[in-house]
mmCIF file of C-alpha atoms in Angstrom:
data_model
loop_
_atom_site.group_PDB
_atom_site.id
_atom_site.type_symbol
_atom_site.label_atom_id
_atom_site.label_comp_id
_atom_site.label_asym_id
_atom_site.label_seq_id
_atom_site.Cartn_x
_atom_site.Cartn_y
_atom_site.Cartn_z
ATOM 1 C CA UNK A 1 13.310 0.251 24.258
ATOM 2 C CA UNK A 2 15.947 2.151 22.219
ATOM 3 C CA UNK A 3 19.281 0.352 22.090
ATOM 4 C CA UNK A 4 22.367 2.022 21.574
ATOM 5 C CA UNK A 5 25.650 1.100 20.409
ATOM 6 C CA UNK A 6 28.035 0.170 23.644
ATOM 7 C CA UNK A 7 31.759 1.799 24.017
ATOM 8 C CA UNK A 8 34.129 -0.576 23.317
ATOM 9 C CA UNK A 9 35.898 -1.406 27.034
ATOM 10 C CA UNK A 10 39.332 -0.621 25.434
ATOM 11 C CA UNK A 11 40.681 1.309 22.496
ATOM 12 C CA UNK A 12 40.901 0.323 18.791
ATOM 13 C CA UNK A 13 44.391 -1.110 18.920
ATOM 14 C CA UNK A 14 44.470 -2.664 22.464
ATOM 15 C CA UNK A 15 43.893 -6.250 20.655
ATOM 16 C CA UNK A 16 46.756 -5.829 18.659
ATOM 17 C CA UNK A 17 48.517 -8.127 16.680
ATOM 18 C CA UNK A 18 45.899 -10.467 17.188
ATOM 19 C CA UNK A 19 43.230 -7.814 15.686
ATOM 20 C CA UNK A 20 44.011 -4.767 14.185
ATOM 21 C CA UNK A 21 42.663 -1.325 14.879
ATOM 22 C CA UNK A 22 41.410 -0.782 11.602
ATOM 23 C CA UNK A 23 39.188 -3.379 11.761
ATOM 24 C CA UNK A 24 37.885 -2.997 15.192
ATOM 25 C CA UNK A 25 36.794 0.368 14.580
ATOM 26 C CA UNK A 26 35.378 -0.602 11.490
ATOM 27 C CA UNK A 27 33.448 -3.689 12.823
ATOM 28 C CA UNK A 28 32.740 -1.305 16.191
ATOM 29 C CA UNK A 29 31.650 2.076 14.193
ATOM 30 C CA UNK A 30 30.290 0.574 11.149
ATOM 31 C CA UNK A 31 28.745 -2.781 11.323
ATOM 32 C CA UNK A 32 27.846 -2.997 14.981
ATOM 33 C CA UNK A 33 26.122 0.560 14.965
ATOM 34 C CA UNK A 34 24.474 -0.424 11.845
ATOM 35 C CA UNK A 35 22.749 -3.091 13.398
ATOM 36 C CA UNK A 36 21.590 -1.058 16.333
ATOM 37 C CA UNK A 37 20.548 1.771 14.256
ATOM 38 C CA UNK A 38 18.511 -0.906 11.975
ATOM 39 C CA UNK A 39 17.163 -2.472 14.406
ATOM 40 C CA UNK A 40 15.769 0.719 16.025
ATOM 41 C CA UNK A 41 13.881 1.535 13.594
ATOM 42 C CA UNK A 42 12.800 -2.260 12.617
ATOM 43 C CA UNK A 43 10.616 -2.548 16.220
ATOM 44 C CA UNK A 44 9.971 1.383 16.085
ATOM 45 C CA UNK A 45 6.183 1.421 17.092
ATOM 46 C CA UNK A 46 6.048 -2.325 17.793
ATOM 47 C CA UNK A 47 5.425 -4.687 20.775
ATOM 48 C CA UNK A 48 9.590 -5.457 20.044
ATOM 49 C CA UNK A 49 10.266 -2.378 21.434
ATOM 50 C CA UNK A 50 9.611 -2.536 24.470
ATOM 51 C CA UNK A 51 12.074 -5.573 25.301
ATOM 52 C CA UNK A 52 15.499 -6.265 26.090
ATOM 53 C CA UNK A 53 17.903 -7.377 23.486
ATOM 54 C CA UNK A 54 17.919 -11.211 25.782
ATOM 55 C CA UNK A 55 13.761 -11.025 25.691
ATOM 56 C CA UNK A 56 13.727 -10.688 22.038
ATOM 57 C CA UNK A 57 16.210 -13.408 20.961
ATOM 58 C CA UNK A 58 14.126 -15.564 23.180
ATOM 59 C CA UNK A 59 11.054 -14.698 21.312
ATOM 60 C CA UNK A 60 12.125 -14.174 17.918
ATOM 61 C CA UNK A 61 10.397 -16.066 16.174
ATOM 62 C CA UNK A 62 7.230 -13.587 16.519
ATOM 63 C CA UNK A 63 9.225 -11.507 14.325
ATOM 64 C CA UNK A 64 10.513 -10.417 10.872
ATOM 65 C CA UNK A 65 13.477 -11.354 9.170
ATOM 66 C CA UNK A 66 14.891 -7.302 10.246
ATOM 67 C CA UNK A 67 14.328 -7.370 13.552
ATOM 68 C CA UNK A 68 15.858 -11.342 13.520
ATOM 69 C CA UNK A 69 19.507 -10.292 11.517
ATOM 70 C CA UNK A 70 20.116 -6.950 13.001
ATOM 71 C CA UNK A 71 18.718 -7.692 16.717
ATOM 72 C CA UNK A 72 21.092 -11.062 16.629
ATOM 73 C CA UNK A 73 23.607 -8.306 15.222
ATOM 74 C CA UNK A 74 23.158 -6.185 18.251
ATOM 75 C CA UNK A 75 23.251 -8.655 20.840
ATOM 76 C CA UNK A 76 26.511 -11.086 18.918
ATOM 77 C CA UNK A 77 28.394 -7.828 18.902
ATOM 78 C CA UNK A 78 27.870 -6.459 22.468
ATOM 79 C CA UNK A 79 28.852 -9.727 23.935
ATOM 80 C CA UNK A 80 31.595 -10.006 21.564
ATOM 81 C CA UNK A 81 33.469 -6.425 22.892
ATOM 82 C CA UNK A 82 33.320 -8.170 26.488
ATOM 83 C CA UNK A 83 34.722 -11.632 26.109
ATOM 84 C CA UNK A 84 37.664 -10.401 24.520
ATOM 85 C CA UNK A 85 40.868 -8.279 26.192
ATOM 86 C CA UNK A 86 43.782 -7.124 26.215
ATOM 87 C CA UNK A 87 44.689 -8.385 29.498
ATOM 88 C CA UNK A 88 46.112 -11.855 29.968
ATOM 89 C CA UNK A 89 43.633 -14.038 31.603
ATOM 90 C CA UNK A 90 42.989 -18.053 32.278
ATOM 91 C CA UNK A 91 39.914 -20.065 33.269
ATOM 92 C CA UNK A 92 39.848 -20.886 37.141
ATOM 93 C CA UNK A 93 37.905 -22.071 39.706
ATOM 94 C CA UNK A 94 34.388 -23.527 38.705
ATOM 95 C CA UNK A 95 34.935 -22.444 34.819
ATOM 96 C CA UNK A 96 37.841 -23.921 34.744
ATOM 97 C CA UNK A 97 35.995 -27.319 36.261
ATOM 98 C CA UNK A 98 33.302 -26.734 34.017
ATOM 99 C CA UNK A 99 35.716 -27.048 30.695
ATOM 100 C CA UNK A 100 37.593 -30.188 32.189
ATOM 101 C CA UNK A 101 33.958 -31.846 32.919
ATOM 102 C CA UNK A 102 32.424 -31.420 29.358
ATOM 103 C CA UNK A 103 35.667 -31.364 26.959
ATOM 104 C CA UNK A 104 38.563 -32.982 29.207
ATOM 105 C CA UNK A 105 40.862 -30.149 28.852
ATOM 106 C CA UNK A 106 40.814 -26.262 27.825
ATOM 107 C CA UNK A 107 42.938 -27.475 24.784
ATOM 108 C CA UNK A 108 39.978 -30.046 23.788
ATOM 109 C CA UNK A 109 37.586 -27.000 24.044
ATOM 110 C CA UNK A 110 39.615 -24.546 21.953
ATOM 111 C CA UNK A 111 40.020 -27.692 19.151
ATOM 112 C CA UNK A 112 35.827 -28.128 19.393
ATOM 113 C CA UNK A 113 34.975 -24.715 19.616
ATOM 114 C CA UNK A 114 37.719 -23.898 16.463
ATOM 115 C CA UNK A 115 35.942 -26.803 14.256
ATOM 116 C CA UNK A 116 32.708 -25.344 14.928
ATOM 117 C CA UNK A 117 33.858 -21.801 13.924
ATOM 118 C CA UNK A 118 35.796 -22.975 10.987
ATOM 119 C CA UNK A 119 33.485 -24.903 9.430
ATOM 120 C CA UNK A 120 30.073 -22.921 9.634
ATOM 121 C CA UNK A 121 30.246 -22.431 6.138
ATOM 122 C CA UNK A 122 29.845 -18.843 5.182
ATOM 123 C CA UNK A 123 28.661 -15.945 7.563
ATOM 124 C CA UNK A 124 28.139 -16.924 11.627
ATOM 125 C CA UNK A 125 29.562 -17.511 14.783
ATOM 126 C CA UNK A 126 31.025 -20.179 16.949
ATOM 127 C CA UNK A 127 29.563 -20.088 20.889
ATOM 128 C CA UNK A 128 30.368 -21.621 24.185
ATOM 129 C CA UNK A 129 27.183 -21.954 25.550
ATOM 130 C CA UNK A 130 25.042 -23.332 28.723
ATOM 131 C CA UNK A 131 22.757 -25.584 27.814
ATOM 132 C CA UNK A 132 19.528 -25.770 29.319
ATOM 133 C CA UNK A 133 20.687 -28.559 31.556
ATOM 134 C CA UNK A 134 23.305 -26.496 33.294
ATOM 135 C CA UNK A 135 26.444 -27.875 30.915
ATOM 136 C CA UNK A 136 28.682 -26.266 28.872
ATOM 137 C CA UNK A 137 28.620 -27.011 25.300
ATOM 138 C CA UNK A 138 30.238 -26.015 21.586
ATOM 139 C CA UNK A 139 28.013 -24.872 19.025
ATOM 140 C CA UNK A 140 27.849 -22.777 16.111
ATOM 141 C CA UNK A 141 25.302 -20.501 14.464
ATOM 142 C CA UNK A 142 24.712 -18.791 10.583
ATOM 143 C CA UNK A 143 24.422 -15.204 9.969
ATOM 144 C CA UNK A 144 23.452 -12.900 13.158
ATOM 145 C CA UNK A 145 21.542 -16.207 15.071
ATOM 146 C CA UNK A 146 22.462 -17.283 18.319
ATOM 147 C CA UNK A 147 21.512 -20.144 20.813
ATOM 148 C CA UNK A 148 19.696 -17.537 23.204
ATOM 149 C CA UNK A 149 17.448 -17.540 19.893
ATOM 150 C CA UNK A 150 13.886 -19.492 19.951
ATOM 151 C CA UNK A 151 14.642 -20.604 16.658
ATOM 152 C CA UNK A 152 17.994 -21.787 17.274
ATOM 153 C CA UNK A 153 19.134 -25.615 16.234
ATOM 154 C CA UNK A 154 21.362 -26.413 19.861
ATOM 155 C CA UNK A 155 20.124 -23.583 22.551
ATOM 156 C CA UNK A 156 21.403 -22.177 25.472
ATOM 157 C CA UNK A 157 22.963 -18.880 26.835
ATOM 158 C CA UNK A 158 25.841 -18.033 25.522
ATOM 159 C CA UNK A 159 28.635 -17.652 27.448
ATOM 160 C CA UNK A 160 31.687 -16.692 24.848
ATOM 161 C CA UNK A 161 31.015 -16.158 20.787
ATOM 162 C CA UNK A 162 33.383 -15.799 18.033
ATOM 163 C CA UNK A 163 32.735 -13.454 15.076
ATOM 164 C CA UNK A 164 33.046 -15.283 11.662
ATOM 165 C CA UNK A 165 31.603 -13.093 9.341
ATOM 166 C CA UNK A 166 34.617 -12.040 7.012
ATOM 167 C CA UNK A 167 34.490 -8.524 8.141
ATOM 168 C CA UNK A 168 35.718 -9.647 11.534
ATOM 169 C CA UNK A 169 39.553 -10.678 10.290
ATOM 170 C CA UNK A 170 39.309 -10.425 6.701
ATOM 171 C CA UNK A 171 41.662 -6.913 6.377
ATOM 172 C CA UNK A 172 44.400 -9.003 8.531
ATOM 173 C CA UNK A 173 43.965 -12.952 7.913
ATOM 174 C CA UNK A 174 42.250 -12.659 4.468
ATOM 175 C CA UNK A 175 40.424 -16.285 3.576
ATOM 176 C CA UNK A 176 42.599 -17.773 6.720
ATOM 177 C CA UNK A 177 39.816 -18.077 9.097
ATOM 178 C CA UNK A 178 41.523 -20.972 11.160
ATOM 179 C CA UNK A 179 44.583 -18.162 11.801
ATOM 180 C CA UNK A 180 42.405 -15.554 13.464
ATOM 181 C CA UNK A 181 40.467 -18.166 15.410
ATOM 182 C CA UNK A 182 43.710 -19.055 16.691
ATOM 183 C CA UNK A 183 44.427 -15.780 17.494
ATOM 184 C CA UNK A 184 41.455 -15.337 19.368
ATOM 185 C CA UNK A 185 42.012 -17.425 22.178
ATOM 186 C CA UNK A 186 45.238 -14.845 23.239
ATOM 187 C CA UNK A 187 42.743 -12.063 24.186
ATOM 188 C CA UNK A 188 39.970 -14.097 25.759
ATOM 189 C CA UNK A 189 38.586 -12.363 28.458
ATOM 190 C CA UNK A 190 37.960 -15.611 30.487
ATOM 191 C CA UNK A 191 37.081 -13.480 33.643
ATOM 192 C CA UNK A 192 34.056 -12.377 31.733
ATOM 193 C CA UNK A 193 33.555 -15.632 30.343
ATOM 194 C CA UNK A 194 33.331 -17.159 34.451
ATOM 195 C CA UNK A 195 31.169 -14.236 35.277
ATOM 196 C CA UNK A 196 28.633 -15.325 32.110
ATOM 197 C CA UNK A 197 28.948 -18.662 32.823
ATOM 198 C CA UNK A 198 28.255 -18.398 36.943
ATOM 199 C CA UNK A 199 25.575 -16.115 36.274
ATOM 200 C CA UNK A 200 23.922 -19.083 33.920
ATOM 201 C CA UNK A 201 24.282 -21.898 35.812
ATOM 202 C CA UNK A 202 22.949 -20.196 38.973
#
């Protein structure tokens, strides 16, 4: 299977102020289509290739290191583009219950899922995941892993994730991580987030 690098669902500056064009089409051009183009031609000619981006996290451990950083790369980003919007949006319905039933409050979930985030020391991402047993959970990741991942410390399908690698906010926040997390939850595209999170627990 040849993957290819996904449009982004809006233009460069439709996440503005929160994130700035420069960097999205940076992170979009550059680092996402560098993992897709690497890991083409990591599982060129291998078993690897002939399975979805979901089918390998789940079995990545049967891999190298390559396929591992720039197959999480792949998958990280294109969920990434999706959960975020420029559109106004707010959890409802059985997302919304969801949050209230494992946190207490949308406000409790942003404080968890902001800890994790800002303190996964250097390079990963912060997730809102399902866990195996149907609940939502807060975890966080190093690198390009995520909890779809065999190898992954807390598993689970991920249902939002938040880029912390320092090329995601470093042109506009610089070393203030906790700022652009913060930001973050402004452009959260929670109707993708339900849609994730429905098709999860079903």
């Amino acid at each position: 299977m040849v993957h290819s690098l996904p449009a982004l669902p809006y233009s460069f500056d439709a996440l503005e102020p929160h994130i700035d064009a420069t960097t999205m089409e940076i992170h979009h051009d550059r680092h996402h289509a560098g993992y897709i183009n690497n890991l083409n031609a990591a599982i060129e000619g291998t078993d690897a290739a002939d399975l979805s981006l979901e089918d390998l996290m789940k079995n990545i451990s049967k891999y190298p290191a390559a396929v591992r950083n720039n197959g999480g790369g792949a998958y990280n980003h294109g969920l990434f583009w999706t959960v975020l919007t420029p559109n106004k949006t707010t959890p409802q319905g059985k997302l919304l219950d969801a949050i209230n039933g494992a946190f207490g409050s949308v406000d409790k979930l942003k404080e968890d899922l902001n800890k994790a985030a800002a303190t996964r020391f250097g390079s990963g991402w912060g997730w809102l995941i399902v866990t195996p047993a149907g609940k939502l959970a807060v975890c966080s990741t190093p690198n390009q892993d995520n909890p779809l991942m065999d190898i992954a410390e807390v598993k689970g399908t991920p249902v939002f994730g938040v880029d912390v690698w320092e090329h995601a906010y470093y042109l506009k926040y610089q070393n203030k991580r906790p700022d652009y997390l913060s930001a973050v939850w402004e452009i959260i595209n929670w109707d993708e987030v339900a849609k994730r999170f429905e098709a999860a627990v079903k």
